[in-house]
PDB file of C-alpha atoms in Angstrom:
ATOM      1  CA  UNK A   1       0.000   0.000   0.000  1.00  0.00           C
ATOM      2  CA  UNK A   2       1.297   3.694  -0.851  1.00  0.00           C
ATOM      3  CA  UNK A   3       0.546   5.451   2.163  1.00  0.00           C
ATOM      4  CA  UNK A   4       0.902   8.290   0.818  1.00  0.00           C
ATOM      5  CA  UNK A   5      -1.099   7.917  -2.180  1.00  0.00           C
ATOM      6  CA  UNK A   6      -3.765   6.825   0.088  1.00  0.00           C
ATOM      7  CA  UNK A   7      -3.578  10.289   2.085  1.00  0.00           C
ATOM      8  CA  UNK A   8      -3.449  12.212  -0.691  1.00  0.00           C
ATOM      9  CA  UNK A   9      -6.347  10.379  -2.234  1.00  0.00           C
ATOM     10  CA  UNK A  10      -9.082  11.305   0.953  1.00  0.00           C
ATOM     11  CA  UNK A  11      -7.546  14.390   1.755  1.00  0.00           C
ATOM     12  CA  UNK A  12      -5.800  13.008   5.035  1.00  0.00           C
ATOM     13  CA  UNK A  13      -3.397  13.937   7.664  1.00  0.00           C
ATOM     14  CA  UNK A  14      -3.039  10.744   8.706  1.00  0.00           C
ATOM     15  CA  UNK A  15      -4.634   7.396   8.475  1.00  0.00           C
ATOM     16  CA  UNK A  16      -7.017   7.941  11.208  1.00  0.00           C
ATOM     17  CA  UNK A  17      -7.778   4.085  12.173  1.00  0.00           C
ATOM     18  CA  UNK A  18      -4.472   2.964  12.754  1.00  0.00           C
ATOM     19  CA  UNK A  19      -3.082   3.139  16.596  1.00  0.00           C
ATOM     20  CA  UNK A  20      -0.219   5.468  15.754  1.00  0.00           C
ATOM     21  CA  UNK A  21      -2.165   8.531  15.015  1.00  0.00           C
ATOM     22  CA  UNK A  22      -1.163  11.686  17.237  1.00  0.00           C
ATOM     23  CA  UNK A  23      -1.441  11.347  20.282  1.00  0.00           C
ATOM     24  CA  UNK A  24      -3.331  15.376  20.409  1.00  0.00           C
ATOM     25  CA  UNK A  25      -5.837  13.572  17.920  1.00  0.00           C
ATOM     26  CA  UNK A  26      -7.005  10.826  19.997  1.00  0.00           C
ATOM     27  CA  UNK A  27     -10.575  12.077  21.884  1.00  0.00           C
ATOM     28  CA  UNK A  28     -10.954  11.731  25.535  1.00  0.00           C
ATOM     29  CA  UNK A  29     -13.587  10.700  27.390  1.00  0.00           C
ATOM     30  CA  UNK A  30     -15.339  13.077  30.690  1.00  0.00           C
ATOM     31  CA  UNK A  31     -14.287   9.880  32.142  1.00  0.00           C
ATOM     32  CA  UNK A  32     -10.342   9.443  31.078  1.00  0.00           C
ATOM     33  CA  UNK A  33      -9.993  13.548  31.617  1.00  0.00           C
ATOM     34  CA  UNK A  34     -11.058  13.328  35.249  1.00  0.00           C
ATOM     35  CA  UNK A  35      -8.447  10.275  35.895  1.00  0.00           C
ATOM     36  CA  UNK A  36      -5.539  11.960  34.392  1.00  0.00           C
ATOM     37  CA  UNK A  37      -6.561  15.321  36.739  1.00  0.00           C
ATOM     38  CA  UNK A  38      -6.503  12.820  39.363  1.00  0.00           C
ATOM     39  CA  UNK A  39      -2.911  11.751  38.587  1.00  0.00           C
ATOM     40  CA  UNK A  40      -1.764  14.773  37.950  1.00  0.00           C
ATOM     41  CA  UNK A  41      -2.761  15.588  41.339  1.00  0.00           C
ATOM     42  CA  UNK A  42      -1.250  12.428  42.792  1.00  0.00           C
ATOM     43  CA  UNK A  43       1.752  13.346  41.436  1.00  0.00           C
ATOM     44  CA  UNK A  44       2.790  15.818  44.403  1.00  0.00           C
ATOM     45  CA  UNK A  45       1.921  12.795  47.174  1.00  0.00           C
ATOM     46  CA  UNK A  46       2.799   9.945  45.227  1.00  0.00           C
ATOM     47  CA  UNK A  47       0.709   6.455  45.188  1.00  0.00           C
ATOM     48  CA  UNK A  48      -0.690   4.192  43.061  1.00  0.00           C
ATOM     49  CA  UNK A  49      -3.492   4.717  40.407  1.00  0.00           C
ATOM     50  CA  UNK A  50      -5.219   1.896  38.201  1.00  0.00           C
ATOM     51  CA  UNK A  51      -6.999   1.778  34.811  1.00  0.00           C
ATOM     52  CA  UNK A  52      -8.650  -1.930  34.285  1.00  0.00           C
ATOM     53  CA  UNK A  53     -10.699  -2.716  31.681  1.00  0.00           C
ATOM     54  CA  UNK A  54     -11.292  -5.619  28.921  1.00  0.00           C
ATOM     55  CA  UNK A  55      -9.399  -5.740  25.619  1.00  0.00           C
ATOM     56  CA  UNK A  56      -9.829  -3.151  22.878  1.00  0.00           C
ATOM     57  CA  UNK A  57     -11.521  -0.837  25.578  1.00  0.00           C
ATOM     58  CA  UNK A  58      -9.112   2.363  25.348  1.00  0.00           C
ATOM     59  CA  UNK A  59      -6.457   1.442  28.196  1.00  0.00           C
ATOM     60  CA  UNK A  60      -3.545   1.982  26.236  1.00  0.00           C
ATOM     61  CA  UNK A  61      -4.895   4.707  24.894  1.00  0.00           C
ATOM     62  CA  UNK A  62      -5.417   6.206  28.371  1.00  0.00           C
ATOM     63  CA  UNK A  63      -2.162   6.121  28.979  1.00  0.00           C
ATOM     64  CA  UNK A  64      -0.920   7.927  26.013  1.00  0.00           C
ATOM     65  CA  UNK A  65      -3.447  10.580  26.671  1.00  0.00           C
ATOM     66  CA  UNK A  66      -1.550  11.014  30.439  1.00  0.00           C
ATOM     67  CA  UNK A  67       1.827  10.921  29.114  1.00  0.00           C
ATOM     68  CA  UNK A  68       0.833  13.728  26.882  1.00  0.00           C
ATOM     69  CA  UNK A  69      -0.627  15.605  29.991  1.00  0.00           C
ATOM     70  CA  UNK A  70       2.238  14.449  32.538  1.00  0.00           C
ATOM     71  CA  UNK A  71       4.545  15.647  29.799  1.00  0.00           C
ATOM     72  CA  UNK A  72       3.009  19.089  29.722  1.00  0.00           C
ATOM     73  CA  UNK A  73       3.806  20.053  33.356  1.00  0.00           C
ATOM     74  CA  UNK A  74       7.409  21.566  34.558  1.00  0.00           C
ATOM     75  CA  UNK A  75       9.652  19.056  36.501  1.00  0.00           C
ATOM     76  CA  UNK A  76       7.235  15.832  36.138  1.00  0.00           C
ATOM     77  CA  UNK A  77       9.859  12.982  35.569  1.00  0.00           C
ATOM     78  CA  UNK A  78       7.815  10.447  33.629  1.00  0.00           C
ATOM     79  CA  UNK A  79       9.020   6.527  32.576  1.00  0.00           C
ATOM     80  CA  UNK A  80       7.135   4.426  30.822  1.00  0.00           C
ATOM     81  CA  UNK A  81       8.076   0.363  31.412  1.00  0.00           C
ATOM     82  CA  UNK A  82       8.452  -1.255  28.080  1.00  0.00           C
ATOM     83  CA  UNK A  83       9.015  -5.053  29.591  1.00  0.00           C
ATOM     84  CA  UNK A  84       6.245  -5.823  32.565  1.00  0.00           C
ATOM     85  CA  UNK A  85       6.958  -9.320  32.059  1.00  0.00           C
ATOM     86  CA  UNK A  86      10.708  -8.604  33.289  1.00  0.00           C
ATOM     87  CA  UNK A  87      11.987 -11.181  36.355  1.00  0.00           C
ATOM     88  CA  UNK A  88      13.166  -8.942  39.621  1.00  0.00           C
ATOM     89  CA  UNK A  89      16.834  -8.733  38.253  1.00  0.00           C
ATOM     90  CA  UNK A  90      15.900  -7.130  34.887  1.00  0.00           C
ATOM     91  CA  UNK A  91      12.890  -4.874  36.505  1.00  0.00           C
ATOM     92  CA  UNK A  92      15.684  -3.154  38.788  1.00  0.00           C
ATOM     93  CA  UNK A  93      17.849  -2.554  35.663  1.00  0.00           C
ATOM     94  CA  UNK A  94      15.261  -0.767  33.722  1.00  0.00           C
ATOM     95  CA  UNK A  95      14.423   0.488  36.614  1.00  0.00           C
ATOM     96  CA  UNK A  96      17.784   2.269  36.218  1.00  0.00           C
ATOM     97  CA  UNK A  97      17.564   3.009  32.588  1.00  0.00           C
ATOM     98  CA  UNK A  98      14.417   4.744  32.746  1.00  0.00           C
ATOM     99  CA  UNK A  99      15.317   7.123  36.152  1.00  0.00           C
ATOM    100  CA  UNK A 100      19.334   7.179  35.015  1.00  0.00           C
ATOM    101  CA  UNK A 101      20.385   5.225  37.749  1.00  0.00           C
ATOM    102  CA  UNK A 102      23.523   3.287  37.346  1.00  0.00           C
ATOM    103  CA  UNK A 103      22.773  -0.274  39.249  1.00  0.00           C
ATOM    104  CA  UNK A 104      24.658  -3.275  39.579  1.00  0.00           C
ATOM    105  CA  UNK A 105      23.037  -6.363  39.003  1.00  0.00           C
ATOM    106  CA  UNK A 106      24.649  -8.234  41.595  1.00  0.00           C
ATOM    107  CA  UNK A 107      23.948  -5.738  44.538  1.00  0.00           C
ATOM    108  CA  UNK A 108      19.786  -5.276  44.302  1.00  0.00           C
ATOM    109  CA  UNK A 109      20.055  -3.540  47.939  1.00  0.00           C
ATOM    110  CA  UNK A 110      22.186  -0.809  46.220  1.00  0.00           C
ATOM    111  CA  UNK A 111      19.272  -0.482  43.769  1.00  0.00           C
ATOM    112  CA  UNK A 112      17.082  -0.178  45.677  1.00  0.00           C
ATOM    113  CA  UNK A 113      18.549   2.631  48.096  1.00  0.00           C
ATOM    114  CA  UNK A 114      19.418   4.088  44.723  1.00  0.00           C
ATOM    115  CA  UNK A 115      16.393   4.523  43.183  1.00  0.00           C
ATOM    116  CA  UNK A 116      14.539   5.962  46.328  1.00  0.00           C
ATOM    117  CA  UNK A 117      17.438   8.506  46.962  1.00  0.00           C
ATOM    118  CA  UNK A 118      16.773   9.635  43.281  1.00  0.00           C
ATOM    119  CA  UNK A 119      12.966   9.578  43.732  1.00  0.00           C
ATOM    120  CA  UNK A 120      13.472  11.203  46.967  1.00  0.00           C
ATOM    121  CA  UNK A 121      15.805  14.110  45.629  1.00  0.00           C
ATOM    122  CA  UNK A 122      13.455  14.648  42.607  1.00  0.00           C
ATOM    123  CA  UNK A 123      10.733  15.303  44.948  1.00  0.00           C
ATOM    124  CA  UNK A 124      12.481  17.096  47.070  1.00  0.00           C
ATOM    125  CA  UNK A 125      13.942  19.785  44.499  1.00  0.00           C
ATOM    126  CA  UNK A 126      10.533  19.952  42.754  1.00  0.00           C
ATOM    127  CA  UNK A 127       8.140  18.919  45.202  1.00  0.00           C
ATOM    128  CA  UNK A 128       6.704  16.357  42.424  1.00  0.00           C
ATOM    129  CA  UNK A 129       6.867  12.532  42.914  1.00  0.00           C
ATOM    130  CA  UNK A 130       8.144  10.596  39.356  1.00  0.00           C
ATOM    131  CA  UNK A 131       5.621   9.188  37.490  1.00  0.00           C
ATOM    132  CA  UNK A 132       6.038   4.971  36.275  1.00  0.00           C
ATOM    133  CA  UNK A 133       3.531   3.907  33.841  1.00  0.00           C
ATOM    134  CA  UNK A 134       2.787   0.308  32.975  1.00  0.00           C
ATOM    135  CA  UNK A 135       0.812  -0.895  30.118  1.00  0.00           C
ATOM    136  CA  UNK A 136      -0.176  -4.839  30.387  1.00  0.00           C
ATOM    137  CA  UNK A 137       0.221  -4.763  34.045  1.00  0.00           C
ATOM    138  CA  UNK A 138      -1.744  -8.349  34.320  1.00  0.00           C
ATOM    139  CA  UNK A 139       1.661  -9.675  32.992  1.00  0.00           C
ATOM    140  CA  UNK A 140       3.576  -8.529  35.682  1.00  0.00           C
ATOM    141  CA  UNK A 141       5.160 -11.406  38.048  1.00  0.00           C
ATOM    142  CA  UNK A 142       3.590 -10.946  41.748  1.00  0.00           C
ATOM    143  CA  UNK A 143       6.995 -11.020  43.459  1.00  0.00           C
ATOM    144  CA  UNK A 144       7.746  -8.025  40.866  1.00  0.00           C
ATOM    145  CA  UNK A 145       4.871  -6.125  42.062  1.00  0.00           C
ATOM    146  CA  UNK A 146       5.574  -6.692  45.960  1.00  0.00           C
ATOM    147  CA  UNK A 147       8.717  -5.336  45.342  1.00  0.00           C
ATOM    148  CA  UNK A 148       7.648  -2.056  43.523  1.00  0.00           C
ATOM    149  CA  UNK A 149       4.515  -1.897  46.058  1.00  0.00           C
ATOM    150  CA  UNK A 150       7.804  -2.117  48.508  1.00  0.00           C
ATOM    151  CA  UNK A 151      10.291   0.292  46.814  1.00  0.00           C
ATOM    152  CA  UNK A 152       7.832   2.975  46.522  1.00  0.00           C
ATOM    153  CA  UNK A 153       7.329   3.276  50.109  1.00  0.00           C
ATOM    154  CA  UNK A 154       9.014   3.855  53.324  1.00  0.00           C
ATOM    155  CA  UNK A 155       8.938   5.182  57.033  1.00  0.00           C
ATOM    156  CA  UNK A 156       5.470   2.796  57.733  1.00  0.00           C
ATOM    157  CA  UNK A 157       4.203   4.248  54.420  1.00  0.00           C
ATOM    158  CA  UNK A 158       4.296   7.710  55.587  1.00  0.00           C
ATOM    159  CA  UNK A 159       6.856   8.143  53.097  1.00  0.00           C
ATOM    160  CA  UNK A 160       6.208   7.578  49.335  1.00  0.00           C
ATOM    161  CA  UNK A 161       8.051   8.092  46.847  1.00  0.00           C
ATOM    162  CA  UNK A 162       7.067   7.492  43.118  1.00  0.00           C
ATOM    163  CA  UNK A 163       3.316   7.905  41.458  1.00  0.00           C
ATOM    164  CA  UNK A 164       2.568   4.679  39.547  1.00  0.00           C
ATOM    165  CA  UNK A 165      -0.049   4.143  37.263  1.00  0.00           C
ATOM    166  CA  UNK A 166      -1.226   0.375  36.383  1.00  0.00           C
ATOM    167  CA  UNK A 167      -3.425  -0.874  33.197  1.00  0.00           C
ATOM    168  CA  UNK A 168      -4.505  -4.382  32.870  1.00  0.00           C
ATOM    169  CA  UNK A 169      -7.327  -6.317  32.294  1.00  0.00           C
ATOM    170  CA  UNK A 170      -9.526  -8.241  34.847  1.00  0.00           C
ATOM    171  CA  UNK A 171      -6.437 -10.300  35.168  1.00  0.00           C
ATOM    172  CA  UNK A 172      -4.599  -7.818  37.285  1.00  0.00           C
ATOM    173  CA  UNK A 173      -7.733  -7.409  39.405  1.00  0.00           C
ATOM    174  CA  UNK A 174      -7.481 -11.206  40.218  1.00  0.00           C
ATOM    175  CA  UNK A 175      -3.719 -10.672  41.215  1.00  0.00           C
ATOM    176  CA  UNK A 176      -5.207  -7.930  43.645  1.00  0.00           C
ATOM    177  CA  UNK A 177      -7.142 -10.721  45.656  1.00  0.00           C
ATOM    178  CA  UNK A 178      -4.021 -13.012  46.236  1.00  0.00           C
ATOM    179  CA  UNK A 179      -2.982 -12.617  49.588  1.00  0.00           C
ATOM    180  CA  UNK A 180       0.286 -11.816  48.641  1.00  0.00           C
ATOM    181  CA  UNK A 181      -0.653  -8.387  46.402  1.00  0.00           C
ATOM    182  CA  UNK A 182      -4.017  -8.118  48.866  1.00  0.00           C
ATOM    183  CA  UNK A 183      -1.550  -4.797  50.415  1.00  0.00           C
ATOM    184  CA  UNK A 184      -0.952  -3.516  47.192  1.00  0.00           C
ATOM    185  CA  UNK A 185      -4.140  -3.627  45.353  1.00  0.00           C
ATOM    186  CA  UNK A 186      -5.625  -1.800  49.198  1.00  0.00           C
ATOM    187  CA  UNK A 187      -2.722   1.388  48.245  1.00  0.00           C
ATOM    188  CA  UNK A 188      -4.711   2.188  44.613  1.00  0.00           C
ATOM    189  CA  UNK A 189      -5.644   5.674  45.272  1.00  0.00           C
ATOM    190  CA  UNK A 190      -7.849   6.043  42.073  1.00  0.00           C
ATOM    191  CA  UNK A 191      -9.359   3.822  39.777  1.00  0.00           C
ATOM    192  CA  UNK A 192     -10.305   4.041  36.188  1.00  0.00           C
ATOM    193  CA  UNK A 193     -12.618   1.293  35.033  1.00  0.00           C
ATOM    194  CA  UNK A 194     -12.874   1.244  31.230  1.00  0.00           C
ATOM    195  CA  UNK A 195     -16.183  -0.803  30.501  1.00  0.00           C
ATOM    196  CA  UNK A 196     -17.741  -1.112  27.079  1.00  0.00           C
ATOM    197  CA  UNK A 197     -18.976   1.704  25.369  1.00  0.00           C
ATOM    198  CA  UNK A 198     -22.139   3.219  24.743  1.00  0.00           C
ATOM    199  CA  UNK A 199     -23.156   3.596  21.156  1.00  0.00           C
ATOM    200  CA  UNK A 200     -23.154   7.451  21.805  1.00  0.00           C
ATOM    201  CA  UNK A 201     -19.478   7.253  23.063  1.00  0.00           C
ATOM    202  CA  UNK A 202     -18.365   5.312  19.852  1.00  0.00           C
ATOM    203  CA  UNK A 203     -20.323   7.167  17.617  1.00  0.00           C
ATOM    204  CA  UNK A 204     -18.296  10.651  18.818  1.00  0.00           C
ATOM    205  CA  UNK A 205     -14.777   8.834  18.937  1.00  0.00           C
ATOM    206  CA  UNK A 206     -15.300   7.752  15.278  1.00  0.00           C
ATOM    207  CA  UNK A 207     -16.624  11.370  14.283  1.00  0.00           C
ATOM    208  CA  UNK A 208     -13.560  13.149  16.012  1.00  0.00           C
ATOM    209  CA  UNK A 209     -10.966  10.430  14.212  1.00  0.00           C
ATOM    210  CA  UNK A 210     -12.178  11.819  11.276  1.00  0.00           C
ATOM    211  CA  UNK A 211     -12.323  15.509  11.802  1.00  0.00           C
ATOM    212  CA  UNK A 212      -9.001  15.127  13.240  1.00  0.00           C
ATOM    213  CA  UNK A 213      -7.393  13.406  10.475  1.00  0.00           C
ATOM    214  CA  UNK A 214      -8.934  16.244   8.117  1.00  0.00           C
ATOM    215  CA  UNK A 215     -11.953  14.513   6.314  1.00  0.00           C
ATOM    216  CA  UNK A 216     -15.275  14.099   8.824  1.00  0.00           C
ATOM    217  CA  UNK A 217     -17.108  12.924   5.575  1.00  0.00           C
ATOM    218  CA  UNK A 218     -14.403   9.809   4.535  1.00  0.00           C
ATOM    219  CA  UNK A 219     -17.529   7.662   5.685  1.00  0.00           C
ATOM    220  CA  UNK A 220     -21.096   7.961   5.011  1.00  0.00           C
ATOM    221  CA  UNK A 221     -23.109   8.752   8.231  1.00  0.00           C
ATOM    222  CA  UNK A 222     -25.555   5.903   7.558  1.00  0.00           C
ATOM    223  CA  UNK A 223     -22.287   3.694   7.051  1.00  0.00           C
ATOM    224  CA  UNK A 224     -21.126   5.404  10.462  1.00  0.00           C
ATOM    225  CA  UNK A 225     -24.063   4.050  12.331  1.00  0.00           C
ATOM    226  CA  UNK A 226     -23.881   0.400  11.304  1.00  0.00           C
ATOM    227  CA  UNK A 227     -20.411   0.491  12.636  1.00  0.00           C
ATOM    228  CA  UNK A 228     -20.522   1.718  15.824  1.00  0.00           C
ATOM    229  CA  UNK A 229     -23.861  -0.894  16.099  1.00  0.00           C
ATOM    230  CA  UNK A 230     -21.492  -3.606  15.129  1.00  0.00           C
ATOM    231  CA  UNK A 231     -18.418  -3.122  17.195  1.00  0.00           C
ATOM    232  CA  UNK A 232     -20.409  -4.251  20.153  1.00  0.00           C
ATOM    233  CA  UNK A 233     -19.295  -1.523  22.318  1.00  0.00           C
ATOM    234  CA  UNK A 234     -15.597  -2.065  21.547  1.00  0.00           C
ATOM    235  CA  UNK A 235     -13.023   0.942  20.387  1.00  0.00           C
ATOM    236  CA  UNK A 236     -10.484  -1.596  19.039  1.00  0.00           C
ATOM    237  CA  UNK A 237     -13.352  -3.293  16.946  1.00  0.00           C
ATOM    238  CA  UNK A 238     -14.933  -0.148  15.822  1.00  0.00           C
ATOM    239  CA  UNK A 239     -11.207   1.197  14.151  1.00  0.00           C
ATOM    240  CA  UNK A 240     -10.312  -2.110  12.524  1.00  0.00           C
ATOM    241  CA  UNK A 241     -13.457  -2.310  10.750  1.00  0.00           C
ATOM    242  CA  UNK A 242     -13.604   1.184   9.347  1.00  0.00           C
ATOM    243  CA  UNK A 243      -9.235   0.377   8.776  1.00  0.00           C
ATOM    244  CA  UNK A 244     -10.569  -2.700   6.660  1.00  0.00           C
ATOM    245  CA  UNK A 245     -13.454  -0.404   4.520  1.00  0.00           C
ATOM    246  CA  UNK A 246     -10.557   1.993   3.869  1.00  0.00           C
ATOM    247  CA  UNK A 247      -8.619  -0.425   2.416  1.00  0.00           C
ATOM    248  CA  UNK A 248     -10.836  -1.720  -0.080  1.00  0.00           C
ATOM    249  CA  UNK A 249     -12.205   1.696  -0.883  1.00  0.00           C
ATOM    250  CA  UNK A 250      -8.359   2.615  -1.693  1.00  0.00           C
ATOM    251  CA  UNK A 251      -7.954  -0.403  -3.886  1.00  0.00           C
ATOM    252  CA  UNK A 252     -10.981   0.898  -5.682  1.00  0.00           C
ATOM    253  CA  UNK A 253     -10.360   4.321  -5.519  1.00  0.00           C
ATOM    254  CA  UNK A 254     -13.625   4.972  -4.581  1.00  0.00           C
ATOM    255  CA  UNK A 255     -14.012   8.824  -2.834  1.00  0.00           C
ATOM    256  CA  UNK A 256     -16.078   7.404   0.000  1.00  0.00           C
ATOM    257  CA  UNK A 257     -16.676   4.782   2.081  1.00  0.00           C
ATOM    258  CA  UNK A 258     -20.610   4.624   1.297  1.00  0.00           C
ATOM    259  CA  UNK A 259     -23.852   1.478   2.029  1.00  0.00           C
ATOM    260  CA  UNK A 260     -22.831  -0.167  -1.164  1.00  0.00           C
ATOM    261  CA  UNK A 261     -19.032  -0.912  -0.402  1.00  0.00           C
ATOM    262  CA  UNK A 262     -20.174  -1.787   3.328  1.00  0.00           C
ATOM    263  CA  UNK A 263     -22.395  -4.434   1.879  1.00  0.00           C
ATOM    264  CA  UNK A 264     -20.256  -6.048  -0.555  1.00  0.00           C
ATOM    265  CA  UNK A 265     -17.106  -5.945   1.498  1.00  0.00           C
ATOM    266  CA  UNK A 266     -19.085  -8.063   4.051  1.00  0.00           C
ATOM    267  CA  UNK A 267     -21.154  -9.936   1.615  1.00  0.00           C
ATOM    268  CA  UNK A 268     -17.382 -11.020   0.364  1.00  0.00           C
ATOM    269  CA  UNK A 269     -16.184 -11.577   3.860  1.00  0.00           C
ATOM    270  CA  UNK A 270     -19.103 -13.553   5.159  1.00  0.00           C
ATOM    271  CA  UNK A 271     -18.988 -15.958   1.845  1.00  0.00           C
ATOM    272  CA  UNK A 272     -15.156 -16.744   2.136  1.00  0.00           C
ATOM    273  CA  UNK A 273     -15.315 -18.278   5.839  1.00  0.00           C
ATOM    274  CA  UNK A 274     -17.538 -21.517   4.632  1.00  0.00           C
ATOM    275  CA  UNK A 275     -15.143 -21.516   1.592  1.00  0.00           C
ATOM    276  CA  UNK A 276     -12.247 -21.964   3.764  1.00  0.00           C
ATOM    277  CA  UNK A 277     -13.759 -24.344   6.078  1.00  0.00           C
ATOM    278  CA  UNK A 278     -14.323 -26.666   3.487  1.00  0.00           C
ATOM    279  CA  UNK A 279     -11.169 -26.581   1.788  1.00  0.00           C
ATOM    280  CA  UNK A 280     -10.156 -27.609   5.164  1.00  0.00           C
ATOM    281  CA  UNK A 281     -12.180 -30.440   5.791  1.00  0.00           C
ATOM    282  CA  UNK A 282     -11.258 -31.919   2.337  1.00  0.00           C
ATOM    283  CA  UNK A 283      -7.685 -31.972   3.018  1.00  0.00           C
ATOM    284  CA  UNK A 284      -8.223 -33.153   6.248  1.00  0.00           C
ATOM    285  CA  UNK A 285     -11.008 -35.901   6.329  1.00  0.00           C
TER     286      UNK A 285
END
């Protein structure tokens, strides 16, 4: 695909249904606002904040819409973990990447006293706590999250010492109920619970993806409708679709995504599944 052939075609800035679209583009919720004034706020005590929700429901993008806000104010420190799934030894050492703290790998106490004299300075000089975001937080190991629940604190928790924010599906919430995280899932200060969205909600994200991206009439209105009634409530849903139309109506170089494409691009779709299955069941008896 020519990308830019296709922008040029529909009069784009961007392709608006693909996750890397600004981040000044993306719309935000009443909901998602009043979390990331929250955070912002918790960022001068410190704590622990947490955005749950299921698959495809706008957690990531939460958190992009935060570190463009975080970002935005003088002296926030922000660091963004890009392996949850990291073992103790390799947490502490990006740890140390992200907060340029030089640790050795053999000496995790020196970390560790490391990292909270940084925090602690930071906070200190600007009277702001750094700020750790974690995407995919259900993947974290739960001796990995005692110990951050752990380094974060001191002085019988009078003392804290980093904001970190959380996203993970309901898996994380189970973690929350072993006994061994029960402490840490009692310190989340706020919550953000991303459920399924209304058909109003979708209908204005879709809209504003458009307008943003500099054509609000790439798709037919009545075209608009039957997708936000077919993602089921779902923003990942919704974008792929409408990602999918755009690509056929590119191939065809059609000037809008109207009923007629809609129809036949899931006439087509619906048709090839049986076609598949069988060619499957011959080869395999």
């Amino acid at each position: 695909m020519n990308r830019k052939k296709l922008l040029a075609l529909y009069g784009l800035k961007w392709n608006p249904f693909t996750p890397d679209v600004p981040t000044e583009a993306l719309w935000t919720s009443p909901r998602i606002a009043s979390f990331c004034t929250r955070v912002e706020g918790m960022s001068q005590e410190g704590g622990f904040a947490l955005v749950t929700g299921d698959p495809g429901n706008g957690k990531s993008v939460t958190l992009r819409i935060l570190a463009e806000r975080l970002a935005e104010l003088p002296e926030v420190t922000v660091g963004i973990l890009a392996r949850p799934q990291s073992g103790l030894s390799d947490f502490y050492r990006e740890l140390g990447d992200l907060f340029s703290v030089e640790l050795k790998p053999h000496n995790r106490y020196g970390g560790f006293k490391a990292l909270r004299e940084r925090w602690r300075a930071h906070a200190e000089a600007s009277l702001l706590r750094p700020v750790l975001l974690i995407d995919e937080a259900q993947e974290m190991m739960p001796p990995v999250l005692s110990e951050l629940r752990i380094l974060t604190s001191g002085q019988f928790d009078v003392e804290t010492y980093l904001t970190v924010v959380l996203a993970g599906d309901s898996r994380l919430l189970q973690r929350f109920r072993q006994p061994d995280l029960v402490p840490l899932g009692s310190r989340v200060r706020t919550r953000l619970l991303l459920e399924y969205a209304s058909h109003e909600e979708l209908r204005q994200v879709l809209q504003h993806a458009l307008k943003m991206a500099g054509n609000p009439s790439l798709i037919a209105r009545d075209v608009q409708d039957t997708l936000v009634e077919h993602a089921a409530g779902n923003h990942r849903v919704l974008m792929s679709t409408a990602g999918e139309l755009l690509m056929v109506a590119f191939e065809r170089e059609l000037p809008q995504i109207d009923g007629k494409l809609y129809l036949e691009f899931f006439q087509a779709r619906t048709t090839r599944r049986p076609a598949a299955k069988g060619k499957r069941s011959r080869n395999h008896p």
